[in-house]
C-alpha cells in the first residue's frame, strides 16, 4: 500500500527549498522528519471502509490540526534563519535524505525521534561526533487540563487521559519552540547537545549476517506470539582479553523473551518492566531483563534469578542462540522488526556510533 504524502508536505519531500534570506543559522542543511498522524491513517482506512466504528473523529482532527500547525511554524523558523529545508514524512524517510544534513528535526513525538535516529546510522558515512545533530519537537504535548489532579474531597483522578507522546526525547515542544529553535539554529544552545550511546544489533543466520539499525532506546527479542514460550540461550561474553572472565556466564531460558536497553531506554519500557531507571544517560552500559523466566526443575532459583537481569558494560556483549522455531527482534518499538528462526544468533553491544541529541535530561 502506497501512502499519499500529506497536503502540508506537498512539494517539500521532492527537493530542498532554497530560501533567499540572510543566513543566520549555524546549520546550512536541515531535514525535517514529520510523523503521519492517526487522523491521516484512519482517514485512508475510512475511504476503504476499514476504519473502526468508535473513533472520536473530532479529537483526532483537533490533534492533527495542532500537529500541522507545529510543522508549518517549525519550517518557517528554519527558513527564516536562512537554512535549506527538506521536509519528509516519517514513512518516506530513507538514508539518502540524511546524507549531507547538518540538523535533523523530528516533529511529532518520541516515536518520530526513534524512527529518524535509525537513519543516523553506524555505517561508513558517519564517525563519532559526525553526522547530523537530532532535535525532537513534541508537536502535540499534554495540555494543562489533561494533567493529573487529585480532588482533595473525593481523592479521585480528575484528568482526561489523552495518551499524548511523553516527549522524553524531545527538547522542544509546540509551547516553547518559538524561543528555543531560533537559539538552536544560531548555535546558542550547543551545550544542550548530549552524546547518547546506542545498541548495535547483529543477527547471524546460517547463510547470512544482518546488521540492524542502531537502537536508541531498547531491543525486544521474543516469540511473535505473546502467549508462546521464547526459548534461547543467553551468554555474556567479553569483547577482548581484558574484559575479565569472572562475570561471564551462559543461561538457558524459557521465558516471554528478553528486554535489552541502552542508558537512554532505561526509563522507557525497561523501567515499566522493573528495571533500573537510575542509570545516567551518558553511560555506555546496557541492561537486560529476561521476561517471566520459567525455572526448570534442575535450575538453582537464586542463581537463575540473579543472572536473568543485570548490567553489561562496554567491554562485554550479549549473545543469544535462538532455540524456538520462530522469533523476532524489535528495535525501538513495533515498527522495526526482523524475523529470526531456530539456530540464529543475536549479538547486542553498546558499540554503535553514538547519537548527538538535544536534551535537557540529567546527564
GROMACS .gro file of C-alpha atoms in nm:
model
  363
    1UNK     CA    1   0.000   0.000   0.000
    2UNK     CA    2   0.137   0.336  -0.106
    3UNK     CA    3   0.089   0.620   0.140
    4UNK     CA    4  -0.004   0.956  -0.002
    5UNK     CA    5   0.206   1.249   0.109
    6UNK     CA    6   0.000   1.483   0.334
    7UNK     CA    7  -0.101   1.809   0.168
    8UNK     CA    8   0.104   2.020   0.407
    9UNK     CA    9   0.417   1.830   0.292
   10UNK     CA   10   0.341   1.866  -0.079
   11UNK     CA   11   0.642   1.962  -0.294
   12UNK     CA   12   0.871   1.960   0.010
   13UNK     CA   13   0.970   1.593   0.006
   14UNK     CA   14   1.094   1.613  -0.353
   15UNK     CA   15   1.353   1.886  -0.336
   16UNK     CA   16   1.517   2.122  -0.092
   17UNK     CA   17   1.362   2.465  -0.074
   18UNK     CA   18   1.626   2.734  -0.113
   19UNK     CA   19   1.530   3.046   0.075
   20UNK     CA   20   1.686   3.371  -0.036
   21UNK     CA   21   1.736   3.519   0.310
   22UNK     CA   22   2.031   3.625   0.516
   23UNK     CA   23   2.183   3.310   0.661
   24UNK     CA   24   2.170   3.339   1.040
   25UNK     CA   25   2.180   2.966   1.102
   26UNK     CA   26   2.474   2.753   1.207
   27UNK     CA   27   2.310   2.464   1.021
   28UNK     CA   28   2.316   2.503   0.643
   29UNK     CA   29   2.105   2.199   0.554
   30UNK     CA   30   1.814   2.095   0.774
   31UNK     CA   31   1.599   1.784   0.743
   32UNK     CA   32   1.252   1.784   0.898
   33UNK     CA   33   1.102   1.440   0.961
   34UNK     CA   34   0.728   1.458   1.021
   35UNK     CA   35   0.503   1.192   1.169
   36UNK     CA   36   0.194   1.053   0.995
   37UNK     CA   37  -0.089   1.129   1.239
   38UNK     CA   38  -0.364   0.881   1.338
   39UNK     CA   39  -0.618   1.114   1.175
   40UNK     CA   40  -0.446   1.074   0.838
   41UNK     CA   41  -0.410   0.698   0.880
   42UNK     CA   42  -0.772   0.644   0.979
   43UNK     CA   43  -0.896   0.878   0.704
   44UNK     CA   44  -0.732   0.649   0.449
   45UNK     CA   45  -0.890   0.346   0.617
   46UNK     CA   46  -1.228   0.521   0.617
   47UNK     CA   47  -1.212   0.560   0.241
   48UNK     CA   48  -1.155   0.183   0.219
   49UNK     CA   49  -1.437   0.112   0.463
   50UNK     CA   50  -1.193  -0.031   0.721
   51UNK     CA   51  -1.189   0.239   0.989
   52UNK     CA   52  -1.302   0.139   1.342
   53UNK     CA   53  -1.657   0.249   1.424
   54UNK     CA   54  -1.581   0.402   1.765
   55UNK     CA   55  -1.325   0.662   1.657
   56UNK     CA   56  -1.353   1.010   1.803
   57UNK     CA   57  -1.304   1.198   1.477
   58UNK     CA   58  -1.323   1.548   1.629
   59UNK     CA   59  -1.048   1.462   1.877
   60UNK     CA   60  -0.828   1.311   1.606
   61UNK     CA   61  -0.879   1.610   1.377
   62UNK     CA   62  -0.801   1.854   1.659
   63UNK     CA   63  -0.471   1.679   1.726
   64UNK     CA   64  -0.394   1.666   1.354
   65UNK     CA   65  -0.452   2.040   1.322
   66UNK     CA   66  -0.220   2.105   1.619
   67UNK     CA   67   0.048   1.889   1.459
   68UNK     CA   68   0.011   2.051   1.117
   69UNK     CA   69   0.034   2.399   1.267
   70UNK     CA   70   0.351   2.300   1.453
   71UNK     CA   71   0.509   2.161   1.135
   72UNK     CA   72   0.436   2.482   0.944
   73UNK     CA   73   0.576   2.701   1.221
   74UNK     CA   74   0.894   2.497   1.261
   75UNK     CA   75   0.954   2.508   0.888
   76UNK     CA   76   0.903   2.884   0.880
   77UNK     CA   77   1.151   2.940   1.165
   78UNK     CA   78   1.414   2.728   0.990
   79UNK     CA   79   1.355   2.909   0.661
   80UNK     CA   80   1.374   3.248   0.830
   81UNK     CA   81   1.717   3.150   0.959
   82UNK     CA   82   1.836   3.104   0.601
   83UNK     CA   83   1.883   2.726   0.605
   84UNK     CA   84   1.795   2.493   0.321
   85UNK     CA   85   1.499   2.280   0.430
   86UNK     CA   86   1.390   1.934   0.328
   87UNK     CA   87   1.060   1.803   0.471
   88UNK     CA   88   0.991   1.428   0.463
   89UNK     CA   89   0.720   1.218   0.624
   90UNK     CA   90   0.845   0.951   0.863
   91UNK     CA   91   0.717   0.671   0.639
   92UNK     CA   92   0.909   0.800   0.335
   93UNK     CA   93   1.238   0.864   0.513
   94UNK     CA   94   1.541   0.686   0.363
   95UNK     CA   95   1.921   0.705   0.405
   96UNK     CA   96   1.959   0.933   0.101
   97UNK     CA   97   1.760   1.204   0.279
   98UNK     CA   98   2.012   1.214   0.566
   99UNK     CA   99   2.328   1.244   0.356
  100UNK     CA  100   2.481   1.590   0.389
  101UNK     CA  101   2.234   1.705   0.655
  102UNK     CA  102   2.362   1.918   0.946
  103UNK     CA  103   2.049   1.914   1.165
  104UNK     CA  104   1.767   1.662   1.175
  105UNK     CA  105   1.444   1.792   1.332
  106UNK     CA  106   1.192   1.521   1.420
  107UNK     CA  107   0.847   1.679   1.456
  108UNK     CA  108   0.596   1.456   1.629
  109UNK     CA  109   0.690   1.272   1.947
  110UNK     CA  110   0.931   1.015   2.086
  111UNK     CA  111   0.839   0.761   1.818
  112UNK     CA  112   0.934   1.004   1.542
  113UNK     CA  113   1.270   1.072   1.708
  114UNK     CA  114   1.337   0.698   1.741
  115UNK     CA  115   1.246   0.622   1.379
  116UNK     CA  116   1.454   0.913   1.247
  117UNK     CA  117   1.754   0.818   1.461
  118UNK     CA  118   1.782   0.483   1.283
  119UNK     CA  119   1.896   0.666   0.969
  120UNK     CA  120   2.178   0.840   1.152
  121UNK     CA  121   2.340   0.503   1.117
  122UNK     CA  122   2.655   0.323   1.223
  123UNK     CA  123   2.769   0.272   0.865
  124UNK     CA  124   3.074   0.411   0.695
  125UNK     CA  125   2.916   0.752   0.633
  126UNK     CA  126   2.940   0.870   0.991
  127UNK     CA  127   3.206   0.866   1.256
  128UNK     CA  128   3.169   0.958   1.622
  129UNK     CA  129   3.076   1.326   1.667
  130UNK     CA  130   2.991   1.338   1.296
  131UNK     CA  131   2.661   1.327   1.111
  132UNK     CA  132   2.358   1.541   1.190
  133UNK     CA  133   2.254   1.656   1.535
  134UNK     CA  134   1.900   1.544   1.622
  135UNK     CA  135   1.635   1.773   1.767
  136UNK     CA  136   1.300   1.636   1.878
  137UNK     CA  137   0.994   1.865   1.878
  138UNK     CA  138   0.681   1.742   2.054
  139UNK     CA  139   0.414   1.879   1.822
  140UNK     CA  140   0.117   1.795   2.045
  141UNK     CA  141   0.219   1.797   2.413
  142UNK     CA  142  -0.011   1.725   2.703
  143UNK     CA  143  -0.239   2.019   2.777
  144UNK     CA  144  -0.285   2.167   3.126
  145UNK     CA  145  -0.643   2.041   3.171
  146UNK     CA  146  -0.528   1.687   3.088
  147UNK     CA  147  -0.271   1.667   3.365
  148UNK     CA  148  -0.339   1.452   3.669
  149UNK     CA  149  -0.511   1.639   3.950
  150UNK     CA  150  -0.628   1.479   4.274
  151UNK     CA  151  -0.958   1.603   4.408
  152UNK     CA  152  -0.898   1.666   4.779
  153UNK     CA  153  -1.255   1.569   4.868
  154UNK     CA  154  -1.306   1.253   4.665
  155UNK     CA  155  -0.939   1.158   4.607
  156UNK     CA  156  -1.038   1.065   4.254
  157UNK     CA  157  -0.830   1.134   3.949
  158UNK     CA  158  -0.961   1.440   3.772
  159UNK     CA  159  -0.791   1.432   3.435
  160UNK     CA  160  -0.859   1.338   3.075
  161UNK     CA  161  -0.641   1.054   2.960
  162UNK     CA  162  -0.544   1.151   2.604
  163UNK     CA  163  -0.226   0.938   2.587
  164UNK     CA  164  -0.018   1.201   2.412
  165UNK     CA  165   0.352   1.142   2.349
  166UNK     CA  166   0.554   1.173   2.669
  167UNK     CA  167   0.825   1.365   2.485
  168UNK     CA  168   1.123   1.228   2.678
  169UNK     CA  169   1.340   1.256   2.366
  170UNK     CA  170   1.202   1.595   2.260
  171UNK     CA  171   1.398   1.900   2.372
  172UNK     CA  172   1.137   2.143   2.234
  173UNK     CA  173   0.758   2.142   2.230
  174UNK     CA  174   0.492   2.337   2.044
  175UNK     CA  175   0.470   2.554   2.356
  176UNK     CA  176   0.833   2.670   2.378
  177UNK     CA  177   0.975   2.612   2.029
  178UNK     CA  178   0.949   2.980   1.929
  179UNK     CA  179   1.208   3.060   2.196
  180UNK     CA  180   1.430   2.752   2.162
  181UNK     CA  181   1.456   2.680   1.788
  182UNK     CA  182   1.596   3.022   1.683
  183UNK     CA  183   1.859   2.990   1.958
  184UNK     CA  184   1.943   2.636   1.843
  185UNK     CA  185   1.981   2.749   1.483
  186UNK     CA  186   2.221   3.025   1.589
  187UNK     CA  187   2.430   2.776   1.786
  188UNK     CA  188   2.348   2.933   2.122
  189UNK     CA  189   2.231   2.608   2.285
  190UNK     CA  190   2.510   2.374   2.178
  191UNK     CA  191   2.573   2.292   2.544
  192UNK     CA  192   2.242   2.105   2.537
  193UNK     CA  193   2.376   1.852   2.285
  194UNK     CA  194   2.424   1.519   2.462
  195UNK     CA  195   2.605   1.208   2.341
  196UNK     CA  196   2.366   0.912   2.367
  197UNK     CA  197   2.514   0.565   2.332
  198UNK     CA  198   2.315   0.316   2.126
  199UNK     CA  199   2.285  -0.059   2.090
  200UNK     CA  200   2.450  -0.238   1.798
  201UNK     CA  201   2.245  -0.544   1.699
  202UNK     CA  202   2.366  -0.815   1.459
  203UNK     CA  203   2.175  -1.128   1.356
  204UNK     CA  204   2.381  -1.422   1.232
  205UNK     CA  205   2.186  -1.677   1.030
  206UNK     CA  206   2.302  -1.994   0.863
  207UNK     CA  207   2.391  -1.821   0.538
  208UNK     CA  208   2.387  -1.451   0.619
  209UNK     CA  209   2.468  -1.182   0.874
  210UNK     CA  210   2.245  -0.878   0.913
  211UNK     CA  211   2.321  -0.556   1.098
  212UNK     CA  212   2.001  -0.396   1.228
  213UNK     CA  213   1.950  -0.022   1.280
  214UNK     CA  214   2.112   0.113   1.598
  215UNK     CA  215   1.873   0.114   1.893
  216UNK     CA  216   1.848   0.439   2.085
  217UNK     CA  217   1.604   0.303   2.344
  218UNK     CA  218   1.579  -0.074   2.354
  219UNK     CA  219   1.556  -0.410   2.182
  220UNK     CA  220   1.293  -0.677   2.242
  221UNK     CA  221   1.368  -1.034   2.137
  222UNK     CA  222   1.072  -1.269   2.169
  223UNK     CA  223   0.835  -1.513   2.002
  224UNK     CA  224   0.594  -1.333   1.765
  225UNK     CA  225   0.301  -1.485   1.957
  226UNK     CA  226   0.282  -1.327   2.305
  227UNK     CA  227   0.136  -1.642   2.460
  228UNK     CA  228   0.414  -1.867   2.325
  229UNK     CA  229   0.733  -1.959   2.510
  230UNK     CA  230   1.057  -1.798   2.392
  231UNK     CA  231   1.346  -2.044   2.415
  232UNK     CA  232   1.703  -1.921   2.392
  233UNK     CA  233   2.049  -1.948   2.543
  234UNK     CA  234   2.187  -1.624   2.683
  235UNK     CA  235   2.564  -1.570   2.704
  236UNK     CA  236   2.758  -1.272   2.833
  237UNK     CA  237   3.094  -1.257   2.659
  238UNK     CA  238   3.398  -1.031   2.666
  239UNK     CA  239   3.499  -0.807   2.377
  240UNK     CA  240   3.871  -0.875   2.436
  241UNK     CA  241   4.109  -1.050   2.674
  242UNK     CA  242   4.100  -0.751   2.912
  243UNK     CA  243   3.728  -0.796   2.976
  244UNK     CA  244   3.786  -1.048   3.252
  245UNK     CA  245   3.640  -1.394   3.297
  246UNK     CA  246   3.476  -1.363   3.638
  247UNK     CA  247   3.146  -1.220   3.513
  248UNK     CA  248   3.093  -1.434   3.202
  249UNK     CA  249   2.805  -1.678   3.205
  250UNK     CA  250   2.568  -1.892   2.998
  251UNK     CA  251   2.199  -1.930   3.085
  252UNK     CA  252   1.928  -2.140   2.918
  253UNK     CA  253   1.597  -1.955   2.920
  254UNK     CA  254   1.234  -2.050   2.879
  255UNK     CA  255   1.055  -1.720   2.907
  256UNK     CA  256   0.848  -1.449   2.739
  257UNK     CA  257   1.158  -1.304   2.572
  258UNK     CA  258   1.420  -1.053   2.679
  259UNK     CA  259   1.444  -0.674   2.703
  260UNK     CA  260   1.781  -0.510   2.637
  261UNK     CA  261   1.805  -0.134   2.683
  262UNK     CA  262   2.058   0.143   2.649
  263UNK     CA  263   2.103   0.408   2.918
  264UNK     CA  264   1.858   0.626   2.725
  265UNK     CA  265   1.600   0.348   2.725
  266UNK     CA  266   1.637   0.273   3.095
  267UNK     CA  267   1.340   0.500   3.173
  268UNK     CA  268   1.119   0.358   2.896
  269UNK     CA  269   0.986   0.000   2.868
  270UNK     CA  270   1.270  -0.132   3.082
  271UNK     CA  271   1.158   0.084   3.375
  272UNK     CA  272   0.799  -0.036   3.334
  273UNK     CA  273   0.925  -0.394   3.346
  274UNK     CA  274   1.102  -0.327   3.677
  275UNK     CA  275   1.450  -0.239   3.553
  276UNK     CA  276   1.696   0.016   3.687
  277UNK     CA  277   1.583   0.363   3.581
  278UNK     CA  278   1.863   0.546   3.763
  279UNK     CA  279   2.138   0.486   3.504
  280UNK     CA  280   2.286   0.813   3.381
  281UNK     CA  281   2.204   0.897   3.019
  282UNK     CA  282   2.576   0.937   2.948
  283UNK     CA  283   2.652   0.577   3.048
  284UNK     CA  284   2.794   0.330   2.796
  285UNK     CA  285   2.638   0.041   2.985
  286UNK     CA  286   2.330  -0.150   2.882
  287UNK     CA  287   2.094  -0.357   3.092
  288UNK     CA  288   1.891  -0.668   3.020
  289UNK     CA  289   1.594  -0.844   3.173
  290UNK     CA  290   1.458  -1.189   3.089
  291UNK     CA  291   1.079  -1.161   3.090
  292UNK     CA  292   0.891  -1.408   3.312
  293UNK     CA  293   1.176  -1.654   3.336
  294UNK     CA  294   1.041  -2.010   3.378
  295UNK     CA  295   1.270  -2.212   3.603
  296UNK     CA  296   1.333  -2.579   3.531
  297UNK     CA  297   1.339  -2.848   3.796
  298UNK     CA  298   1.721  -2.858   3.786
  299UNK     CA  299   1.770  -2.481   3.794
  300UNK     CA  300   1.904  -2.304   4.101
  301UNK     CA  301   1.638  -2.040   4.174
  302UNK     CA  302   1.878  -1.792   4.334
  303UNK     CA  303   2.144  -1.819   4.064
  304UNK     CA  304   1.894  -1.815   3.775
  305UNK     CA  305   1.713  -1.512   3.915
  306UNK     CA  306   2.037  -1.317   3.961
  307UNK     CA  307   2.155  -1.398   3.607
  308UNK     CA  308   1.820  -1.325   3.439
  309UNK     CA  309   1.872  -0.949   3.478
  310UNK     CA  310   2.177  -0.726   3.505
  311UNK     CA  311   2.408  -0.458   3.371
  312UNK     CA  312   2.656  -0.515   3.086
  313UNK     CA  313   2.944  -0.271   3.043
  314UNK     CA  314   3.101  -0.166   2.713
  315UNK     CA  315   3.375  -0.431   2.741
  316UNK     CA  316   3.116  -0.709   2.718
  317UNK     CA  317   2.830  -0.804   2.491
  318UNK     CA  318   2.528  -1.033   2.498
  319UNK     CA  319   2.488  -1.327   2.262
  320UNK     CA  320   2.161  -1.517   2.221
  321UNK     CA  321   2.119  -1.850   2.047
  322UNK     CA  322   1.752  -1.872   1.944
  323UNK     CA  323   1.603  -2.214   2.020
  324UNK     CA  324   1.239  -2.165   1.919
  325UNK     CA  325   1.111  -2.227   1.569
  326UNK     CA  326   1.003  -1.867   1.523
  327UNK     CA  327   1.114  -1.539   1.676
  328UNK     CA  328   1.159  -1.170   1.609
  329UNK     CA  329   1.380  -0.878   1.706
  330UNK     CA  330   1.207  -0.543   1.756
  331UNK     CA  331   1.423  -0.229   1.757
  332UNK     CA  332   1.285   0.077   1.939
  333UNK     CA  333   0.923  -0.029   1.925
  334UNK     CA  334   0.695  -0.217   1.683
  335UNK     CA  335   0.786  -0.053   1.353
  336UNK     CA  336   1.134  -0.203   1.300
  337UNK     CA  337   1.112  -0.583   1.315
  338UNK     CA  338   1.346  -0.858   1.196
  339UNK     CA  339   1.229  -1.221   1.194
  340UNK     CA  340   1.460  -1.490   1.328
  341UNK     CA  341   1.444  -1.869   1.334
  342UNK     CA  342   1.585  -2.170   1.516
  343UNK     CA  343   1.965  -2.158   1.534
  344UNK     CA  344   2.008  -1.785   1.466
  345UNK     CA  345   2.246  -1.591   1.687
  346UNK     CA  346   2.182  -1.233   1.801
  347UNK     CA  347   2.471  -1.019   1.924
  348UNK     CA  348   2.400  -0.698   2.118
  349UNK     CA  349   2.654  -0.444   2.243
  350UNK     CA  350   2.683  -0.069   2.301
  351UNK     CA  351   2.936  -0.027   2.020
  352UNK     CA  352   2.707   0.151   1.776
  353UNK     CA  353   2.812   0.504   1.680
  354UNK     CA  354   2.656   0.737   1.942
  355UNK     CA  355   2.384   0.987   1.859
  356UNK     CA  356   2.410   1.360   1.922
  357UNK     CA  357   2.077   1.468   2.066
  358UNK     CA  358   1.948   1.798   2.204
  359UNK     CA  359   1.822   1.721   2.553
  360UNK     CA  360   1.765   1.879   2.893
  361UNK     CA  361   1.760   1.543   3.076
  362UNK     CA  362   2.008   1.488   3.363
  363UNK     CA  363   2.333   1.370   3.206
   0.00000   0.00000   0.00000
